[in-house]
Amino acid sequence: MIRTASLERVTGETAIEISLNLDGCGQSQIATGIGFFDHMLILFSKHGLFDLTVAAKGDIYVDGHHTVEDTGIVLGQALAQALGDKAGIKRYGTAFVPMDEALAMVSLDISGRPFLVFDATLPNEQVGQFDSELTEEFLRALSVHAGLTLHVKLLSGKNTHHSIEAIFKALGRALDEATRQDDRIKGVMSTKGML
C-alpha cells in the first residue's frame, strides 16, 4: 500500500502545498518564509523518516500565525489521507528526546479523537522570526486535522530553541512509531473495529 498524500489549501491569508510520504527516509524540501519553522519541519521529517515537501506562502508581514497554523492544518490532513483506513498501524507512539538541557516527551494516539495537552513553558517569546507560542498552535492544528490525541510535555529546558527543537524531534519519532505497520495487526488496532 502506498502511504502518500499531496494536498493544497488556499485562503485569503495563505497558500499551502504539502506532499507527504510516510514510508520515506527523512528527505525534505521546506519553504515557509519563517526560517526557524523551516528548521523545525526539517527536523520533524528527518527524525520521523517521512519524506516531506512544504511550500507555504502567507501573510508573514502581519506575523507568522496564519502560516504556521495553516501548515499544521494541511499537514494533519495529509497525514490522515496517507494513513487511509489505518489498517495494520501500531496506533500509539511515545518518544523522549533530549537537546542539551532540554528534554521533551511526546506521546500520541492515532485515535480519530483530536485532543492536545501542551505542557511546556517556553522562556523566550521568540526564536528568530518565530513566535514561541505558535508551537502550540501548530500542534493543535495538526492534532485536530489528523485526528490525534497528542500529549506534549517539556520536562526540562532553559533555552527556547533547544526546547522547541526537542518537541519537534520527539513528535517525528513518536509519529514514526505510531504509523509503523505491524504484520501481526489484522485490521485496525481497536476492539471497535475502526479508528
PDB file of C-alpha atoms in Angstrom:
ATOM      1  CA  MET A   1       0.000   0.000   0.000  1.00  0.00           C
ATOM      2  CA  ILE A   2       1.354   3.422  -0.965  1.00  0.00           C
ATOM      3  CA  ARG A   3       1.061   5.743   2.006  1.00  0.00           C
ATOM      4  CA  THR A   4       1.416   9.167   0.452  1.00  0.00           C
ATOM      5  CA  ALA A   5      -0.651  12.325   0.149  1.00  0.00           C
ATOM      6  CA  SER A   6      -0.400  15.629  -1.705  1.00  0.00           C
ATOM      7  CA  LEU A   7      -2.693  18.480  -0.713  1.00  0.00           C
ATOM      8  CA  GLU A   8      -3.140  22.167  -1.386  1.00  0.00           C
ATOM      9  CA  ARG A   9      -5.085  24.746   0.632  1.00  0.00           C
ATOM     10  CA  VAL A  10      -5.568  28.341  -0.476  1.00  0.00           C
ATOM     11  CA  THR A  11      -7.227  31.026   1.639  1.00  0.00           C
ATOM     12  CA  GLY A  12      -7.157  34.803   1.702  1.00  0.00           C
ATOM     13  CA  GLU A  13      -4.233  34.557   4.150  1.00  0.00           C
ATOM     14  CA  THR A  14      -2.137  31.602   2.978  1.00  0.00           C
ATOM     15  CA  ALA A  15      -1.401  29.197   0.154  1.00  0.00           C
ATOM     16  CA  ILE A  16      -0.024  25.861   1.395  1.00  0.00           C
ATOM     17  CA  GLU A  17       1.107  22.855  -0.664  1.00  0.00           C
ATOM     18  CA  ILE A  18       2.259  19.706   1.105  1.00  0.00           C
ATOM     19  CA  SER A  19       3.414  16.295  -0.090  1.00  0.00           C
ATOM     20  CA  LEU A  20       3.992  13.544   2.470  1.00  0.00           C
ATOM     21  CA  ASN A  21       5.380  10.017   2.190  1.00  0.00           C
ATOM     22  CA  LEU A  22       5.077   8.085   5.450  1.00  0.00           C
ATOM     23  CA  ASP A  23       7.483   5.404   4.226  1.00  0.00           C
ATOM     24  CA  GLY A  24      10.288   7.701   3.213  1.00  0.00           C
ATOM     25  CA  CYS A  25      13.804   8.196   4.516  1.00  0.00           C
ATOM     26  CA  GLY A  26      13.633  11.672   6.055  1.00  0.00           C
ATOM     27  CA  GLN A  27      14.185  13.816   2.979  1.00  0.00           C
ATOM     28  CA  SER A  28      12.562  17.240   2.946  1.00  0.00           C
ATOM     29  CA  GLN A  29      12.143  20.420   0.981  1.00  0.00           C
ATOM     30  CA  ILE A  30      10.652  23.083   3.217  1.00  0.00           C
ATOM     31  CA  ALA A  31       9.922  26.733   2.420  1.00  0.00           C
ATOM     32  CA  THR A  32       7.504  28.630   4.656  1.00  0.00           C
ATOM     33  CA  GLY A  33       9.172  32.030   4.771  1.00  0.00           C
ATOM     34  CA  ILE A  34       9.864  31.543   8.503  1.00  0.00           C
ATOM     35  CA  GLY A  35      13.396  30.224   8.920  1.00  0.00           C
ATOM     36  CA  PHE A  36      13.085  28.674  12.362  1.00  0.00           C
ATOM     37  CA  PHE A  37       9.808  26.949  11.416  1.00  0.00           C
ATOM     38  CA  ASP A  38      11.504  25.539   8.296  1.00  0.00           C
ATOM     39  CA  HIS A  39      14.244  24.173  10.556  1.00  0.00           C
ATOM     40  CA  MET A  40      11.687  22.504  12.846  1.00  0.00           C
ATOM     41  CA  LEU A  41       9.821  20.857   9.944  1.00  0.00           C
ATOM     42  CA  ILE A  42      13.110  19.576   8.515  1.00  0.00           C
ATOM     43  CA  LEU A  43      13.893  18.022  11.918  1.00  0.00           C
ATOM     44  CA  PHE A  44      10.387  16.536  12.148  1.00  0.00           C
ATOM     45  CA  SER A  45      10.836  14.941   8.716  1.00  0.00           C
ATOM     46  CA  LYS A  46      14.340  13.635   9.440  1.00  0.00           C
ATOM     47  CA  HIS A  47      13.539  12.110  12.813  1.00  0.00           C
ATOM     48  CA  GLY A  48      10.199  10.699  11.659  1.00  0.00           C
ATOM     49  CA  LEU A  49      11.757   9.272   8.477  1.00  0.00           C
ATOM     50  CA  PHE A  50       8.986  10.953   6.496  1.00  0.00           C
ATOM     51  CA  ASP A  51       9.628  12.476   3.085  1.00  0.00           C
ATOM     52  CA  LEU A  52       8.040  15.914   3.294  1.00  0.00           C
ATOM     53  CA  THR A  53       7.668  18.829   0.926  1.00  0.00           C
ATOM     54  CA  VAL A  54       6.123  22.062   2.184  1.00  0.00           C
ATOM     55  CA  ALA A  55       5.652  25.197   0.099  1.00  0.00           C
ATOM     56  CA  ALA A  56       3.857  27.868   2.104  1.00  0.00           C
ATOM     57  CA  LYS A  57       3.182  31.474   1.259  1.00  0.00           C
ATOM     58  CA  GLY A  58       1.412  33.536   3.858  1.00  0.00           C
ATOM     59  CA  ASP A  59       0.860  36.991   5.254  1.00  0.00           C
ATOM     60  CA  ILE A  60       4.051  36.934   7.310  1.00  0.00           C
ATOM     61  CA  TYR A  61       4.199  40.724   7.068  1.00  0.00           C
ATOM     62  CA  VAL A  62       1.441  40.527   9.708  1.00  0.00           C
ATOM     63  CA  ASP A  63       3.100  37.717  11.698  1.00  0.00           C
ATOM     64  CA  GLY A  64       3.658  34.002  11.339  1.00  0.00           C
ATOM     65  CA  HIS A  65       0.411  32.834  12.934  1.00  0.00           C
ATOM     66  CA  HIS A  66      -1.639  32.069   9.811  1.00  0.00           C
ATOM     67  CA  THR A  67       1.254  30.400   8.005  1.00  0.00           C
ATOM     68  CA  VAL A  68       2.187  28.160  10.934  1.00  0.00           C
ATOM     69  CA  GLU A  69      -1.385  27.209  11.834  1.00  0.00           C
ATOM     70  CA  ASP A  70      -2.415  26.554   8.239  1.00  0.00           C
ATOM     71  CA  THR A  71       0.673  24.430   7.679  1.00  0.00           C
ATOM     72  CA  GLY A  72      -0.427  22.362  10.680  1.00  0.00           C
ATOM     73  CA  ILE A  73      -3.913  22.039   9.185  1.00  0.00           C
ATOM     74  CA  VAL A  74      -2.673  20.803   5.813  1.00  0.00           C
ATOM     75  CA  LEU A  75      -0.023  18.515   7.307  1.00  0.00           C
ATOM     76  CA  GLY A  76      -2.695  16.986   9.533  1.00  0.00           C
ATOM     77  CA  GLN A  77      -4.978  16.439   6.558  1.00  0.00           C
ATOM     78  CA  ALA A  78      -2.110  14.915   4.574  1.00  0.00           C
ATOM     79  CA  LEU A  79      -1.279  12.571   7.452  1.00  0.00           C
ATOM     80  CA  ALA A  80      -4.896  11.431   7.712  1.00  0.00           C
ATOM     81  CA  GLN A  81      -5.097  10.878   3.944  1.00  0.00           C
ATOM     82  CA  ALA A  82      -1.805   8.971   3.786  1.00  0.00           C
ATOM     83  CA  LEU A  83      -2.929   6.671   6.632  1.00  0.00           C
ATOM     84  CA  GLY A  84      -6.147   5.754   4.829  1.00  0.00           C
ATOM     85  CA  ASP A  85      -8.196   3.294   6.896  1.00  0.00           C
ATOM     86  CA  LYS A  86      -5.268   2.916   9.375  1.00  0.00           C
ATOM     87  CA  ALA A  87      -5.229  -0.859   8.931  1.00  0.00           C
ATOM     88  CA  GLY A  88      -2.133  -2.519  10.334  1.00  0.00           C
ATOM     89  CA  ILE A  89      -0.622   0.523  12.062  1.00  0.00           C
ATOM     90  CA  LYS A  90       0.656   0.368  15.630  1.00  0.00           C
ATOM     91  CA  ARG A  91      -1.511   3.399  16.508  1.00  0.00           C
ATOM     92  CA  TYR A  92       0.438   4.547  19.598  1.00  0.00           C
ATOM     93  CA  GLY A  93       3.824   6.205  19.785  1.00  0.00           C
ATOM     94  CA  THR A  94       5.910   7.805  22.507  1.00  0.00           C
ATOM     95  CA  ALA A  95       9.311   9.463  22.340  1.00  0.00           C
ATOM     96  CA  PHE A  96      11.588  11.204  24.811  1.00  0.00           C
ATOM     97  CA  VAL A  97      14.158  13.443  23.136  1.00  0.00           C
ATOM     98  CA  PRO A  98      16.936  15.400  24.848  1.00  0.00           C
ATOM     99  CA  MET A  99      18.506  18.504  23.318  1.00  0.00           C
ATOM    100  CA  ASP A 100      21.285  19.597  25.660  1.00  0.00           C
ATOM    101  CA  GLU A 101      19.498  20.867  28.801  1.00  0.00           C
ATOM    102  CA  ALA A 102      16.034  20.385  27.274  1.00  0.00           C
ATOM    103  CA  LEU A 103      14.048  17.151  27.465  1.00  0.00           C
ATOM    104  CA  ALA A 104      10.723  16.711  25.680  1.00  0.00           C
ATOM    105  CA  MET A 105       8.195  13.903  25.750  1.00  0.00           C
ATOM    106  CA  VAL A 106       5.586  13.387  23.036  1.00  0.00           C
ATOM    107  CA  SER A 107       3.021  10.607  23.348  1.00  0.00           C
ATOM    108  CA  LEU A 108       0.244  10.175  20.827  1.00  0.00           C
ATOM    109  CA  ASP A 109      -2.636   8.011  19.704  1.00  0.00           C
ATOM    110  CA  ILE A 110      -3.885   7.988  16.124  1.00  0.00           C
ATOM    111  CA  SER A 111      -7.355   7.621  17.563  1.00  0.00           C
ATOM    112  CA  GLY A 112      -9.584   9.780  15.391  1.00  0.00           C
ATOM    113  CA  ARG A 113     -10.295  11.767  18.571  1.00  0.00           C
ATOM    114  CA  PRO A 114      -8.432  15.076  18.384  1.00  0.00           C
ATOM    115  CA  PHE A 115      -7.096  16.301  21.697  1.00  0.00           C
ATOM    116  CA  LEU A 116      -3.991  18.283  22.607  1.00  0.00           C
ATOM    117  CA  VAL A 117      -2.342  18.511  26.003  1.00  0.00           C
ATOM    118  CA  PHE A 118       0.522  21.005  25.753  1.00  0.00           C
ATOM    119  CA  ASP A 119       2.532  21.299  28.954  1.00  0.00           C
ATOM    120  CA  ALA A 120       5.545  23.420  28.089  1.00  0.00           C
ATOM    121  CA  THR A 121       6.795  26.718  29.411  1.00  0.00           C
ATOM    122  CA  LEU A 122       8.977  28.369  26.781  1.00  0.00           C
ATOM    123  CA  PRO A 123      11.153  31.057  28.366  1.00  0.00           C
ATOM    124  CA  ASN A 124      11.566  33.364  25.361  1.00  0.00           C
ATOM    125  CA  GLU A 125       8.688  34.745  23.312  1.00  0.00           C
ATOM    126  CA  GLN A 126      10.535  34.449  20.032  1.00  0.00           C
ATOM    127  CA  VAL A 127      13.225  32.420  18.245  1.00  0.00           C
ATOM    128  CA  GLY A 128      14.342  34.234  15.117  1.00  0.00           C
ATOM    129  CA  GLN A 129      11.133  35.308  13.368  1.00  0.00           C
ATOM    130  CA  PHE A 130       9.125  32.514  15.025  1.00  0.00           C
ATOM    131  CA  ASP A 131       6.781  33.328  17.911  1.00  0.00           C
ATOM    132  CA  SER A 132       7.251  30.578  20.503  1.00  0.00           C
ATOM    133  CA  GLU A 133       3.513  30.381  21.233  1.00  0.00           C
ATOM    134  CA  LEU A 134       2.997  29.188  17.637  1.00  0.00           C
ATOM    135  CA  THR A 135       4.455  25.829  18.654  1.00  0.00           C
ATOM    136  CA  GLU A 136       1.202  25.064  20.452  1.00  0.00           C
ATOM    137  CA  GLU A 137      -0.909  26.470  17.599  1.00  0.00           C
ATOM    138  CA  PHE A 138       0.850  24.219  15.070  1.00  0.00           C
ATOM    139  CA  LEU A 139       0.421  21.155  17.266  1.00  0.00           C
ATOM    140  CA  ARG A 140      -3.263  21.901  17.858  1.00  0.00           C
ATOM    141  CA  ALA A 141      -3.962  22.269  14.133  1.00  0.00           C
ATOM    142  CA  LEU A 142      -2.056  19.050  13.401  1.00  0.00           C
ATOM    143  CA  SER A 143      -3.912  17.170  16.140  1.00  0.00           C
ATOM    144  CA  VAL A 144      -7.350  18.321  15.033  1.00  0.00           C
ATOM    145  CA  HIS A 145      -6.890  17.637  11.331  1.00  0.00           C
ATOM    146  CA  ALA A 146      -5.005  14.341  11.681  1.00  0.00           C
ATOM    147  CA  GLY A 147      -7.315  13.051  14.425  1.00  0.00           C
ATOM    148  CA  LEU A 148      -4.543  12.663  17.004  1.00  0.00           C
ATOM    149  CA  THR A 149      -4.701  12.527  20.758  1.00  0.00           C
ATOM    150  CA  LEU A 150      -1.429  14.339  21.378  1.00  0.00           C
ATOM    151  CA  HIS A 151       0.379  14.886  24.674  1.00  0.00           C
ATOM    152  CA  VAL A 152       3.431  17.151  24.694  1.00  0.00           C
ATOM    153  CA  LYS A 153       5.405  17.735  27.876  1.00  0.00           C
ATOM    154  CA  LEU A 154       8.607  19.696  28.256  1.00  0.00           C
ATOM    155  CA  LEU A 155      10.322  18.008  31.197  1.00  0.00           C
ATOM    156  CA  SER A 156      13.219  20.443  31.328  1.00  0.00           C
ATOM    157  CA  GLY A 157      14.635  23.276  29.271  1.00  0.00           C
ATOM    158  CA  LYS A 158      16.035  26.783  29.674  1.00  0.00           C
ATOM    159  CA  ASN A 159      16.882  27.522  26.051  1.00  0.00           C
ATOM    160  CA  THR A 160      13.793  28.106  23.905  1.00  0.00           C
ATOM    161  CA  HIS A 161      15.445  26.940  20.688  1.00  0.00           C
ATOM    162  CA  HIS A 162      16.535  23.679  22.329  1.00  0.00           C
ATOM    163  CA  SER A 163      13.115  23.161  23.906  1.00  0.00           C
ATOM    164  CA  ILE A 164      11.118  23.578  20.696  1.00  0.00           C
ATOM    165  CA  GLU A 165      13.648  21.505  18.765  1.00  0.00           C
ATOM    166  CA  ALA A 166      13.304  18.642  21.256  1.00  0.00           C
ATOM    167  CA  ILE A 167       9.498  18.809  20.867  1.00  0.00           C
ATOM    168  CA  PHE A 168       9.598  18.618  17.058  1.00  0.00           C
ATOM    169  CA  LYS A 169      12.130  15.778  17.058  1.00  0.00           C
ATOM    170  CA  ALA A 170      10.046  13.851  19.598  1.00  0.00           C
ATOM    171  CA  LEU A 171       6.926  14.459  17.503  1.00  0.00           C
ATOM    172  CA  GLY A 172       8.605  12.968  14.448  1.00  0.00           C
ATOM    173  CA  ARG A 173       9.856   9.926  16.335  1.00  0.00           C
ATOM    174  CA  ALA A 174       6.513   9.274  18.083  1.00  0.00           C
ATOM    175  CA  LEU A 175       4.613   9.568  14.786  1.00  0.00           C
ATOM    176  CA  ASP A 176       7.085   7.221  13.111  1.00  0.00           C
ATOM    177  CA  GLU A 177       6.386   4.626  15.789  1.00  0.00           C
ATOM    178  CA  ALA A 178       2.605   5.082  15.678  1.00  0.00           C
ATOM    179  CA  THR A 179       2.335   4.962  11.874  1.00  0.00           C
ATOM    180  CA  ARG A 180       4.586   1.903  11.560  1.00  0.00           C
ATOM    181  CA  GLN A 181       2.865  -1.160  10.175  1.00  0.00           C
ATOM    182  CA  ASP A 182       2.938  -4.477  12.016  1.00  0.00           C
ATOM    183  CA  ASP A 183       2.037  -7.673  10.147  1.00  0.00           C
ATOM    184  CA  ARG A 184       0.542  -9.129  13.322  1.00  0.00           C
ATOM    185  CA  ILE A 185      -2.198  -6.491  13.356  1.00  0.00           C
ATOM    186  CA  LYS A 186      -5.240  -7.571  11.385  1.00  0.00           C
ATOM    187  CA  GLY A 187      -7.456  -4.637  10.503  1.00  0.00           C
ATOM    188  CA  VAL A 188      -7.100  -1.762  12.944  1.00  0.00           C
ATOM    189  CA  MET A 189      -5.687  -1.740  16.468  1.00  0.00           C
ATOM    190  CA  SER A 190      -9.061  -1.327  18.164  1.00  0.00           C
ATOM    191  CA  THR A 191     -11.695  -3.622  19.597  1.00  0.00           C
ATOM    192  CA  LYS A 192     -14.274  -1.318  17.967  1.00  0.00           C
ATOM    193  CA  GLY A 193     -13.049  -2.359  14.532  1.00  0.00           C
ATOM    194  CA  MET A 194     -12.426   1.213  13.455  1.00  0.00           C
ATOM    195  CA  LEU A 195     -10.365   4.261  14.349  1.00  0.00           C
TER     196      LEU A 195
END
